[in-house]
Amino acid sequence: MHRTQIRVAEGALDANETIARANREDFDRHGVRVVNLMSAPGAGKTSLLERVLGELDGVRPGVLEGDVQGSIDADRLAALHIPVTQLNTGAGFGGECHLDANMVRSALPEVALEEIDLLVIENVGNLVCPAEFRVGEDARIMVCSVAEGEDKPLKYPLMFRACELVLVNKTDLLEHLEFDLEKLLANIESVNPDARVLTMSARSGDGVEAFREWLTAV
Amino acid sequence: MHRTQIRVAEGALDANETIARANREDFDRHGVRVVNLMSAPGAGKTSLLERVLGELDGVRPGVLEGDVQGSIDADRLAALHIPVTQLNTGAGFGGECHLDANMVRSALPEVALEEIDLLVIENVGNLVCPAEFRVGEDARIMVCSVAEGEDKPLKYPLMFRACELVLVNKTDLLEHLEFDLEKLLANIESVNPDARVLTMSARSGDGVEAFREWLTAV
């Protein structure tokens, strides 16, 4: 009898990483680039997407919208006439506070990968757990709002470290806040010196074009 | 032989509830009232505590400060010259996104229960998981900021439902936002008609006295 011994080696993929790779292969097969968009609740992820996804030069976008429950954001984005798929973590996943690779995989049959070039996965609003679960994305983006305080990179460093791009949103409010933008930027630099940082306001549109350009080149 | 059969009955306490009751007994033994303070990151929990804990009429407060890592908020509150204990979920608890009864229990030997009448447990900033774990508190409070949008009660209903008191903070920003306060209040009412709701601004001090009165009577 021929015996094969499989050792569980150090560095073996955990289940999430295994499934993330399977997602990645599906994305690659369709030539779809994927970004994982994260933030605290209310930082303005959906408003930013409303601003940019309607006018991406030569890129057909789609959205996978993650929420504990409801479809408020998906309904807003559907008005852009782009493919939007709702994924609720409260239905079948126990009300999870983040998306993981398996949840994304469960939604892929409903995502029109053949009709899009860029898939934005809008994660559940949370600055802790989403950072721990790769889902097969090309890049990770987080949005922080100037209404949240300068200390967030120091209190939630894993999230800031996990991202290639940090969007500092709601800059239209700066004149009404006691907020030190330079201090926030220094705090981001201290935890993730490699991150690209863009300041912007979804409300006024300031700085949004740079995000649009970043998305078309990801 | 006498046989005793123990059935695991429906409704048997889970481990968290069992430990929460043990915490509760410790609090009662010392005559300490306890509130569990929750919010999204950056809603203003610490700023509100800075506003109220220094001037509670006849009540000696203390704080158990929950964070993934660091002690930024605890350092701020220590300036009030009240007992503050830091509890980090990143050290020994795997970077958890919430406090549970066992984490609080692990911190109790460091909390000066005999020197205080009111313990405020400032939870990790997160609108999902903290709502699922009672820690032995008398009441649960959540803070939401008008900078976060009117839809939050509909997107995170479990958190809004779990609380006896909802503080709507940062009302000083209302004049600079396209924010419908009546819509937020209606959304809170729709998910938790029994919640007491107070609007306030930690920055201007408007409405803060009502929170102070609530805390002295809890």
PDB file of C-alpha atoms in Angstrom, chain A residues 13-24 27 34-38 64 98-105 121 123 128-141 158-165 192 214 218:
ATOM      1  CA  LEU A  13      -3.621  28.634   4.898  1.00  0.00           C
ATOM      2  CA  ASP A  14      -6.472  29.153   7.297  1.00  0.00           C
ATOM      3  CA  ALA A  15      -9.990  28.630   5.968  1.00  0.00           C
ATOM      4  CA  ASN A  16     -10.568  32.316   5.326  1.00  0.00           C
ATOM      5  CA  GLU A  17      -7.387  32.643   3.292  1.00  0.00           C
ATOM      6  CA  THR A  18      -8.206  29.517   1.291  1.00  0.00           C
ATOM      7  CA  ILE A  19     -11.629  30.869   0.368  1.00  0.00           C
ATOM      8  CA  ALA A  20     -10.226  34.343  -0.324  1.00  0.00           C
ATOM      9  CA  ARG A  21      -7.902  32.749  -2.902  1.00  0.00           C
ATOM     10  CA  ALA A  22     -10.851  30.990  -4.532  1.00  0.00           C
ATOM     11  CA  ASN A  23     -12.669  34.347  -4.734  1.00  0.00           C
ATOM     12  CA  ARG A  24      -9.523  35.885  -6.204  1.00  0.00           C
ATOM     13  CA  PHE A  27     -12.304  37.702  -9.996  1.00  0.00           C
ATOM     14  CA  VAL A  34     -11.798  44.374  -6.396  1.00  0.00           C
ATOM     15  CA  VAL A  35     -11.556  46.863  -3.541  1.00  0.00           C
ATOM     16  CA  ASN A  36     -12.683  46.290   0.056  1.00  0.00           C
ATOM     17  CA  LEU A  37     -14.095  49.545   1.466  1.00  0.00           C
ATOM     18  CA  MET A  38     -14.157  49.877   5.242  1.00  0.00           C
ATOM     19  CA  LEU A  64     -21.375  44.184  -3.152  1.00  0.00           C
ATOM     20  CA  HIS A  98     -17.687  42.204   9.341  1.00  0.00           C
ATOM     21  CA  LEU A  99     -17.526  40.427   5.997  1.00  0.00           C
ATOM     22  CA  ASP A 100     -15.234  37.450   5.566  1.00  0.00           C
ATOM     23  CA  ALA A 101     -14.173  35.508   2.473  1.00  0.00           C
ATOM     24  CA  ASN A 102     -16.888  32.877   2.891  1.00  0.00           C
ATOM     25  CA  MET A 103     -19.696  35.427   3.126  1.00  0.00           C
ATOM     26  CA  VAL A 104     -18.408  37.115  -0.028  1.00  0.00           C
ATOM     27  CA  ARG A 105     -18.155  33.716  -1.731  1.00  0.00           C
ATOM     28  CA  ILE A 121     -17.189  45.554  -1.564  1.00  0.00           C
ATOM     29  CA  ASN A 123     -17.976  46.287   4.325  1.00  0.00           C
ATOM     30  CA  VAL A 128     -11.951  46.492  14.257  1.00  0.00           C
ATOM     31  CA  CYS A 129     -12.871  43.117  12.760  1.00  0.00           C
ATOM     32  CA  PRO A 130     -13.140  43.822   8.993  1.00  0.00           C
ATOM     33  CA  ALA A 131      -9.367  44.438   8.991  1.00  0.00           C
ATOM     34  CA  GLU A 132      -8.749  40.811  10.011  1.00  0.00           C
ATOM     35  CA  PHE A 133     -10.494  39.155   7.068  1.00  0.00           C
ATOM     36  CA  ARG A 134      -9.209  39.344   3.520  1.00  0.00           C
ATOM     37  CA  VAL A 135     -11.903  38.512   1.004  1.00  0.00           C
ATOM     38  CA  GLY A 136      -9.825  38.201  -2.198  1.00  0.00           C
ATOM     39  CA  GLU A 137      -9.532  41.920  -2.900  1.00  0.00           C
ATOM     40  CA  ASP A 138      -6.779  43.759  -4.815  1.00  0.00           C
ATOM     41  CA  ALA A 139      -6.737  46.670  -2.396  1.00  0.00           C
ATOM     42  CA  ARG A 140      -8.236  47.840   0.848  1.00  0.00           C
ATOM     43  CA  ILE A 141      -9.544  51.336   1.442  1.00  0.00           C
ATOM     44  CA  LEU A 158      -4.808  47.397  12.673  1.00  0.00           C
ATOM     45  CA  MET A 159      -7.459  48.917  10.403  1.00  0.00           C
ATOM     46  CA  PHE A 160      -5.244  51.812   9.355  1.00  0.00           C
ATOM     47  CA  ARG A 161      -2.322  49.437   8.786  1.00  0.00           C
ATOM     48  CA  ALA A 162      -4.390  47.065   6.661  1.00  0.00           C
ATOM     49  CA  CYS A 163      -5.191  49.659   3.989  1.00  0.00           C
ATOM     50  CA  GLU A 164      -3.410  50.855   0.871  1.00  0.00           C
ATOM     51  CA  LEU A 165      -5.576  53.987   0.711  1.00  0.00           C
ATOM     52  CA  ASN A 192       1.098  53.202   8.227  1.00  0.00           C
ATOM     53  CA  TRP A 214      -7.286  56.030  -8.003  1.00  0.00           C
ATOM     54  CA  VAL A 218      -6.364  50.098  -9.140  1.00  0.00           C
TER      55      VAL A 218
END
